[in-house]
């Protein structure tokens, strides 16, 4: 793995030297993520087991799905006795936004071998995507793949372990406390957005417009999942006008030759 | 056993939308404006995820979510670590729920 990897489907080479350092850097960056994921994962575990789902199934869902919001929703639906097909369809709709997010993210990772990108795609959740995207904005070169790996592994580990812990703790934690922990997911999103919005009013505006569109769609009766998807797409379009246009010179200097950023 | 199948299907329908963009974006070279669109997606996604969802933390009581959100915004604005943002908002929600 150290050294250069030449891609057969592109003329760029991805420098893989220093990949362990990049993974470590990604895991360090994942610490706020881990800190955010653990209360959410625990509250998911608590909720799932208290709903009557076995510990095995609770953790299996975290391992196989790895998408917080849809897991909460699925647990809710299972508790209500809703049928299998509806649960699976609802999961698809709610998580479909990851398709859009990954269009954005994978656009930054073209220098990476295809199979590696495919493997990474499993581990992209909203928060991991957000941290990764902002790192992409910050870094001088192309987005570091191994950084993303460290980030995703940190997040995935925290999510699975937290779910297990929550399931085990479910007998001790009263349901009242569990419900107040549900804000944790939103607090994490806010914690990711506000610093970026503080640095750039454009970011705040894009997010605000998107939030407005989402509210509108939801009021009109669109489901949760589709509202988020459409608002993300439409709100993102304002970026076409709001984000500064690159000059041609800057475009070319972004041809990926280096892999490490620091 | 049926639950395990549901979970496996959930996993599949979640993974495939994450996977497809890898192949789509591999061959696609986007015009400049589409590139800006994709760059804005993270921020748009965060906006759409936070609001109006946060209002539904507590059924019928949007103030609970708003209180938690407001505290989170203030703590994040002050550049506190995300740990404080999360625990601060949990504390705010527990406080509001206590007084209800």
Short mmCIF file of C-alpha atoms in Angstrom, two decimals:
data_model
loop_
_atom_site.label_atom_id
_atom_site.label_comp_id
_atom_site.label_asym_id
_atom_site.label_seq_id
_atom_site.Cartn_x
_atom_site.Cartn_y
_atom_site.Cartn_z
CA UNK A 1 0.00 0.00 0.00
CA UNK A 2 2.67 2.63 0.56
CA UNK A 3 3.85 4.42 -2.54
CA UNK A 4 1.79 5.37 -5.52
CA UNK A 5 -1.26 3.60 -6.83
CA UNK A 6 -1.91 4.13 -10.51
CA UNK A 7 -5.55 4.05 -11.45
CA UNK A 8 -6.54 2.23 -14.60
CA UNK A 9 -9.53 4.43 -15.20
CA UNK A 10 -7.89 7.78 -14.80
CA UNK A 11 -4.60 9.39 -15.52
CA UNK A 12 -4.14 10.63 -11.99
CA UNK A 13 -2.19 8.83 -9.34
CA UNK A 14 -3.20 8.75 -5.73
CA UNK A 15 -0.33 9.07 -3.36
CA UNK A 16 -0.86 6.47 -0.66
CA UNK A 17 2.29 7.24 1.26
CA UNK A 18 1.53 8.31 4.78
CA UNK A 19 -1.81 6.52 4.80
CA UNK A 20 -1.54 5.43 8.42
CA UNK A 21 -0.99 9.01 9.47
CA UNK A 22 -4.05 10.03 7.49
CA UNK A 23 -6.18 7.34 9.10
CA UNK A 24 -5.01 8.52 12.48
CA UNK A 25 -5.85 12.10 11.57
CA UNK A 26 -9.30 10.99 10.48
CA UNK A 27 -9.86 9.15 13.73
CA UNK A 28 -8.77 12.21 15.67
CA UNK A 29 -11.23 14.27 13.69
CA UNK A 30 -13.87 11.69 14.46
CA UNK A 31 -13.63 12.29 18.20
CA UNK A 32 -16.37 14.98 18.24
CA UNK A 33 -18.37 12.63 16.07
CA UNK A 34 -17.84 9.77 18.51
CA UNK A 35 -18.82 12.04 21.37
CA UNK A 36 -21.97 12.96 19.51
CA UNK A 37 -22.80 9.46 18.33
CA UNK A 38 -22.51 7.77 21.71
CA UNK A 39 -25.46 9.48 23.45
CA UNK A 40 -27.53 9.04 20.31
CA UNK A 41 -26.51 5.39 19.92
CA UNK A 42 -27.20 4.71 23.57
CA UNK A 43 -30.62 6.31 23.36
CA UNK A 44 -31.30 4.22 20.25
CA UNK A 45 -30.23 1.07 22.10
CA UNK A 46 -32.35 1.96 25.10
CA UNK A 47 -35.37 2.73 22.96
CA UNK A 48 -35.01 -0.42 20.85
CA UNK A 49 -34.74 -2.83 23.75
CA UNK A 50 -37.46 -1.06 25.70
CA UNK A 51 -39.66 -1.46 22.63
CA UNK A 52 -39.14 -5.20 22.87
CA UNK A 53 -36.45 -5.75 20.27
CA UNK A 54 -33.76 -8.18 21.32
CA UNK A 55 -30.24 -6.97 21.94
CA UNK A 56 -29.06 -9.05 18.98
CA UNK A 57 -31.45 -7.35 16.55
CA UNK A 58 -30.77 -3.93 18.04
CA UNK A 59 -27.05 -4.21 17.43
CA UNK A 60 -27.56 -5.98 14.09
CA UNK A 61 -29.48 -2.96 12.84
CA UNK A 62 -26.66 -0.65 13.81
CA UNK A 63 -24.13 -2.90 12.11
CA UNK A 64 -26.07 -3.42 8.88
CA UNK A 65 -27.87 -0.11 8.44
CA UNK A 66 -25.70 2.49 10.17
CA UNK A 67 -28.18 5.32 9.80
CA UNK A 68 -29.41 6.83 13.05
CA UNK A 69 -32.60 8.60 12.08
CA UNK A 70 -33.98 5.63 10.15
CA UNK A 71 -33.12 3.24 12.96
CA UNK A 72 -35.12 5.34 15.40
CA UNK A 73 -37.98 5.42 12.95
CA UNK A 74 -37.84 1.67 12.31
CA UNK A 75 -37.87 0.92 16.03
CA UNK A 76 -40.92 3.13 16.35
CA UNK A 77 -42.66 1.30 13.52
CA UNK A 78 -41.78 -2.13 14.88
CA UNK A 79 -43.25 -1.08 18.20
CA UNK A 80 -46.45 -0.07 16.42
CA UNK A 81 -46.62 -3.45 14.67
CA UNK A 82 -46.27 -1.95 11.21
CA UNK A 83 -45.55 -4.39 8.40
CA UNK A 84 -42.16 -5.33 6.99
CA UNK A 85 -42.61 -3.83 3.53
CA UNK A 86 -43.60 -0.44 4.92
CA UNK A 87 -40.64 -0.38 7.25
CA UNK A 88 -38.21 -1.17 4.45
CA UNK A 89 -39.77 1.40 2.09
CA UNK A 90 -39.79 4.06 4.80
CA UNK A 91 -36.13 3.31 5.51
CA UNK A 92 -35.30 3.71 1.83
CA UNK A 93 -37.10 7.05 1.60
CA UNK A 94 -35.61 8.47 4.75
CA UNK A 95 -32.08 7.40 3.86
CA UNK A 96 -32.30 8.36 0.20
CA UNK A 97 -30.71 11.72 0.99
CA UNK A 98 -27.42 9.81 1.34
CA UNK A 99 -27.54 9.32 -2.41
CA UNK A 100 -27.38 13.09 -2.85
CA UNK A 101 -24.77 13.51 -0.16
CA UNK A 102 -22.57 10.89 -1.76
CA UNK A 103 -22.89 12.52 -5.20
CA UNK A 104 -21.35 15.52 -3.53
CA UNK A 105 -18.71 13.57 -1.63
CA UNK A 106 -17.70 11.14 -4.37
CA UNK A 107 -17.24 14.12 -6.64
CA UNK A 108 -14.29 14.98 -4.44
CA UNK A 109 -12.82 11.49 -4.42
CA UNK A 110 -12.34 10.79 -8.10
CA UNK A 111 -8.65 10.29 -7.54
CA UNK A 112 -9.35 7.21 -5.43
CA UNK A 113 -9.57 3.67 -6.87
CA UNK A 114 -13.18 2.74 -7.58
CA UNK A 115 -13.41 -0.23 -5.24
CA UNK A 116 -12.05 1.76 -2.35
CA UNK A 117 -14.68 4.43 -2.90
CA UNK A 118 -17.34 1.76 -3.08
CA UNK A 119 -16.24 0.32 0.25
CA UNK A 120 -16.11 3.76 1.86
CA UNK A 121 -19.60 4.61 0.65
CA UNK A 122 -21.09 2.19 3.18
CA UNK A 123 -19.81 4.28 6.06
CA UNK A 124 -21.10 7.68 5.02
CA UNK A 125 -23.74 9.08 7.33
CA UNK A 126 -24.89 12.70 7.57
CA UNK A 127 -22.39 13.68 10.20
CA UNK A 128 -19.44 11.85 8.66
CA UNK A 129 -20.35 13.41 5.34
CA UNK A 130 -20.55 16.89 6.87
CA UNK A 131 -17.19 16.65 8.63
CA UNK A 132 -15.62 15.14 5.53
CA UNK A 133 -17.03 17.85 3.27
CA UNK A 134 -15.76 20.64 5.46
CA UNK A 135 -12.36 18.99 5.59
CA UNK A 136 -12.51 18.91 1.81
CA UNK A 137 -13.17 22.64 1.76
CA UNK A 138 -10.31 23.27 4.16
CA UNK A 139 -7.59 21.10 2.72
CA UNK A 140 -5.15 22.38 0.17
CA UNK A 141 -5.19 19.31 -2.04
CA UNK A 142 -7.90 16.82 -2.90
CA UNK A 143 -9.90 15.23 -0.09
CA UNK A 144 -7.87 12.61 1.70
CA UNK A 145 -9.38 9.15 1.33
CA UNK A 146 -7.64 7.71 4.36
CA UNK A 147 -8.81 10.63 6.44
CA UNK A 148 -12.34 9.65 5.45
CA UNK A 149 -11.60 6.03 6.36
CA UNK A 150 -10.43 7.06 9.84
CA UNK A 151 -13.50 9.23 10.22
CA UNK A 152 -15.90 6.52 9.12
CA UNK A 153 -14.29 3.79 11.20
CA UNK A 154 -14.36 6.01 14.29
CA UNK A 155 -18.00 6.86 13.73
CA UNK A 156 -19.05 3.30 12.91
CA UNK A 157 -17.28 1.89 15.95
CA UNK A 158 -18.87 4.45 18.24
CA UNK A 159 -22.29 3.81 16.76
CA UNK A 160 -22.20 0.03 17.13
CA UNK A 161 -20.61 0.07 20.57
CA UNK A 162 -22.98 2.81 21.75
CA UNK A 163 -25.98 0.81 20.51
CA UNK A 164 -24.75 -2.23 22.43
CA UNK A 165 -24.19 -0.13 25.54
CA UNK A 166 -27.63 1.42 25.25
CA UNK A 167 -29.25 -1.96 24.86
CA UNK A 168 -27.48 -3.19 27.97
CA UNK A 169 -28.24 -0.03 29.92
CA UNK A 170 -31.88 -0.01 28.93
CA UNK A 171 -32.90 -1.57 32.18
CA UNK A 172 -31.30 1.21 34.19
CA UNK A 173 -32.16 4.30 32.15
CA UNK A 174 -35.70 5.55 32.70
CA UNK A 175 -37.68 6.30 29.52
CA UNK A 176 -37.96 9.99 30.47
CA UNK A 177 -34.22 10.52 30.26
CA UNK A 178 -34.12 8.58 27.02
CA UNK A 179 -36.56 10.96 25.38
CA UNK A 180 -34.55 14.05 26.26
CA UNK A 181 -31.51 12.46 24.66
CA UNK A 182 -33.20 12.55 21.28
CA UNK A 183 -32.13 16.19 20.90
CA UNK A 184 -28.54 14.97 20.71
CA UNK A 185 -28.81 14.18 16.99
CA UNK A 186 -29.96 17.73 16.21
CA UNK A 187 -27.40 19.27 18.52
CA UNK A 188 -24.72 17.47 16.56
CA UNK A 189 -26.04 18.81 13.25
CA UNK A 190 -26.13 22.30 14.74
CA UNK A 191 -22.63 21.84 16.11
CA UNK A 192 -21.47 21.06 12.58
CA UNK A 193 -23.36 23.84 10.83
CA UNK A 194 -22.93 26.87 13.08
CA UNK A 195 -19.13 27.14 12.99
CA UNK A 196 -19.23 27.01 9.19
CA UNK A 197 -22.10 29.50 9.08
CA UNK A 198 -20.24 31.78 11.42
CA UNK A 199 -17.32 31.89 9.04
CA UNK A 200 -19.44 32.44 5.96
CA UNK A 201 -22.85 34.06 5.71
CA UNK A 202 -23.39 32.21 2.44
CA UNK A 203 -23.36 28.88 4.30
CA UNK A 204 -25.96 30.15 6.74
CA UNK A 205 -28.10 31.42 3.92
CA UNK A 206 -27.98 28.14 2.00
CA UNK A 207 -28.89 26.22 5.15
CA UNK A 208 -31.63 28.67 6.03
CA UNK A 209 -33.20 28.54 2.58
CA UNK A 210 -33.04 24.77 2.64
CA UNK A 211 -34.66 24.65 6.08
CA UNK A 212 -37.40 26.93 4.84
CA UNK A 213 -38.06 24.77 1.80
CA UNK A 214 -38.11 21.65 3.96
CA UNK A 215 -40.64 23.19 6.34
CA UNK A 216 -42.80 24.25 3.42
CA UNK A 217 -42.76 20.80 1.83
CA UNK A 218 -43.51 19.12 5.14
CA UNK A 219 -46.43 21.45 5.81
CA UNK A 220 -47.83 20.71 2.39
CA UNK A 221 -47.88 17.05 3.32
CA UNK A 222 -44.72 15.57 1.87
CA UNK A 223 -43.16 12.85 4.00
CA UNK A 224 -40.22 13.55 6.25
CA UNK A 225 -37.78 11.74 4.00
CA UNK A 226 -38.80 13.30 0.69
CA UNK A 227 -38.97 16.78 2.20
CA UNK A 228 -35.38 16.48 3.30
CA UNK A 229 -34.26 15.12 -0.08
CA UNK A 230 -36.00 17.83 -2.12
CA UNK A 231 -35.02 20.63 0.24
CA UNK A 232 -31.40 19.49 0.07
CA UNK A 233 -31.50 19.49 -3.73
CA UNK A 234 -33.35 22.78 -4.11
CA UNK A 235 -31.55 24.51 -1.28
CA UNK A 236 -28.27 23.29 -2.71
CA UNK A 237 -29.15 24.94 -6.00
CA UNK A 238 -28.87 28.35 -4.38
CA UNK A 239 -25.20 27.48 -4.09
CA UNK A 240 -24.95 27.90 -7.84
CA UNK A 241 -25.36 31.61 -7.31
CA UNK A 242 -24.08 32.01 -3.79
CA UNK A 243 -20.81 30.13 -3.94
CA UNK A 244 -17.97 32.11 -5.41
CA UNK A 245 -17.13 31.16 -8.96
CA UNK A 246 -13.68 29.70 -9.45
CA UNK A 247 -11.32 31.27 -11.91
CA UNK A 248 -9.90 28.98 -14.57
CA UNK A 249 -6.43 29.13 -13.04
CA UNK A 250 -7.58 27.80 -9.71
CA UNK A 251 -9.51 25.00 -11.44
CA UNK A 252 -6.42 23.61 -13.12
CA UNK A 253 -4.21 23.74 -10.06
CA UNK A 254 -6.65 21.38 -8.40
CA UNK A 255 -5.62 18.48 -10.65
CA UNK A 256 -5.02 15.81 -8.04
CA UNK A 257 -1.41 14.80 -7.84
CA UNK A 258 -0.76 14.85 -4.14
CA UNK A 259 -2.71 12.76 -1.71
CA UNK A 260 -1.56 14.09 1.62
CA UNK A 261 -2.67 17.52 2.67
CA UNK A 262 -0.46 18.53 5.57
CA UNK B 1 -36.31 -14.41 12.16
CA UNK B 2 -38.54 -12.10 10.17
CA UNK B 3 -37.08 -9.14 12.01
CA UNK B 4 -33.61 -10.11 10.87
CA UNK B 5 -34.80 -10.13 7.26
CA UNK B 6 -36.31 -6.70 7.73
CA UNK B 7 -33.00 -5.48 9.08
CA UNK B 8 -31.06 -7.02 6.20
CA UNK B 9 -33.39 -5.38 3.68
CA UNK B 10 -33.07 -2.07 5.50
CA UNK B 11 -29.34 -2.45 5.20
CA UNK B 12 -29.54 -3.12 1.47
CA UNK B 13 -31.88 -0.21 0.70
CA UNK B 14 -29.62 2.04 2.74
CA UNK B 15 -26.36 0.89 1.19
CA UNK B 16 -27.38 0.99 -2.47
CA UNK B 17 -28.16 4.74 -2.57
CA UNK B 18 -24.82 5.32 -0.87
CA UNK B 19 -23.03 3.11 -3.39
CA UNK B 20 -24.49 4.29 -6.69
CA UNK B 21 -22.91 7.77 -6.65
CA UNK B 22 -19.48 6.15 -6.66
CA UNK B 23 -20.18 4.79 -10.13
CA UNK B 24 -22.15 7.79 -11.31
CA UNK B 25 -19.56 10.36 -10.33
CA UNK B 26 -16.71 8.24 -11.63
CA UNK B 27 -17.46 8.91 -15.27
CA UNK B 28 -19.27 12.17 -14.92
CA UNK B 29 -17.41 15.39 -15.40
CA UNK B 30 -19.60 18.13 -14.18
CA UNK B 31 -19.91 21.66 -15.46
CA UNK B 32 -18.79 24.37 -13.10
CA UNK B 33 -22.28 25.28 -11.95
CA UNK B 34 -23.12 21.67 -11.02
CA UNK B 35 -19.90 21.55 -9.06
CA UNK B 36 -21.04 24.55 -7.02
CA UNK B 37 -24.39 22.87 -6.52
CA UNK B 38 -22.75 19.78 -5.07
CA UNK B 39 -20.52 21.93 -2.88
CA UNK B 40 -23.61 23.54 -1.36
CA UNK B 41 -25.30 20.20 -0.67
CA UNK B 42 -23.69 19.64 2.76
CA UNK B 43 -24.98 22.92 4.09
CA UNK B 44 -28.38 22.53 2.51
CA UNK B 45 -28.62 19.01 3.96
CA UNK B 46 -27.77 20.20 7.44
CA UNK B 47 -30.36 22.97 7.21
CA UNK B 48 -33.06 20.56 6.05
CA UNK B 49 -32.14 17.97 8.66
CA UNK B 50 -32.20 20.39 11.58
CA UNK B 51 -35.38 22.23 10.77
CA UNK B 52 -38.32 21.53 11.01
CA UNK B 53 -37.34 18.13 12.50
CA UNK B 54 -36.14 19.65 15.73
CA UNK B 55 -39.63 20.92 16.46
CA UNK B 56 -40.93 17.34 16.73
CA UNK B 57 -38.68 16.16 19.54
CA UNK B 58 -41.67 16.31 21.79
CA UNK B 59 -45.05 15.61 20.21
CA UNK B 60 -47.12 18.78 20.03
CA UNK B 61 -44.59 20.83 21.97
CA UNK B 62 -42.24 22.55 19.53
CA UNK B 63 -40.81 24.74 22.30
CA UNK B 64 -38.95 21.81 23.77
CA UNK B 65 -36.98 21.25 20.57
CA UNK B 66 -36.60 24.99 20.02
CA UNK B 67 -35.15 25.45 23.49
CA UNK B 68 -32.66 22.66 22.93
CA UNK B 69 -31.83 24.04 19.50
CA UNK B 70 -31.39 27.58 20.74
CA UNK B 71 -28.98 26.45 23.44
CA UNK B 72 -27.10 24.38 20.88
CA UNK B 73 -26.83 27.36 18.54
CA UNK B 74 -25.49 29.62 21.29
CA UNK B 75 -22.95 27.06 22.49
CA UNK B 76 -21.83 26.30 18.94
CA UNK B 77 -21.58 30.01 18.15
CA UNK B 78 -19.29 30.42 21.14
CA UNK B 79 -17.08 27.81 19.49
CA UNK B 80 -17.44 25.36 22.35
CA UNK B 81 -16.58 21.78 21.56
CA UNK B 82 -19.41 19.67 20.21
CA UNK B 83 -19.44 17.74 23.48
CA UNK B 84 -20.72 20.84 25.28
CA UNK B 85 -23.15 21.62 22.50
CA UNK B 86 -24.73 18.19 22.82
CA UNK B 87 -24.82 17.97 26.57
CA UNK B 88 -25.91 21.59 26.88
CA UNK B 89 -28.88 20.97 24.65
CA UNK B 90 -29.79 17.73 26.45
CA UNK B 91 -29.70 19.68 29.73
CA UNK B 92 -31.88 22.41 28.22
CA UNK B 93 -34.43 19.88 27.03
CA UNK B 94 -34.50 18.10 30.38
CA UNK B 95 -35.00 21.46 32.10
CA UNK B 96 -37.87 22.46 29.85
CA UNK B 97 -39.47 19.04 30.24
CA UNK B 98 -39.15 19.33 33.99
CA UNK B 99 -41.11 22.55 34.04
CA UNK B 100 -43.86 21.34 31.76
#
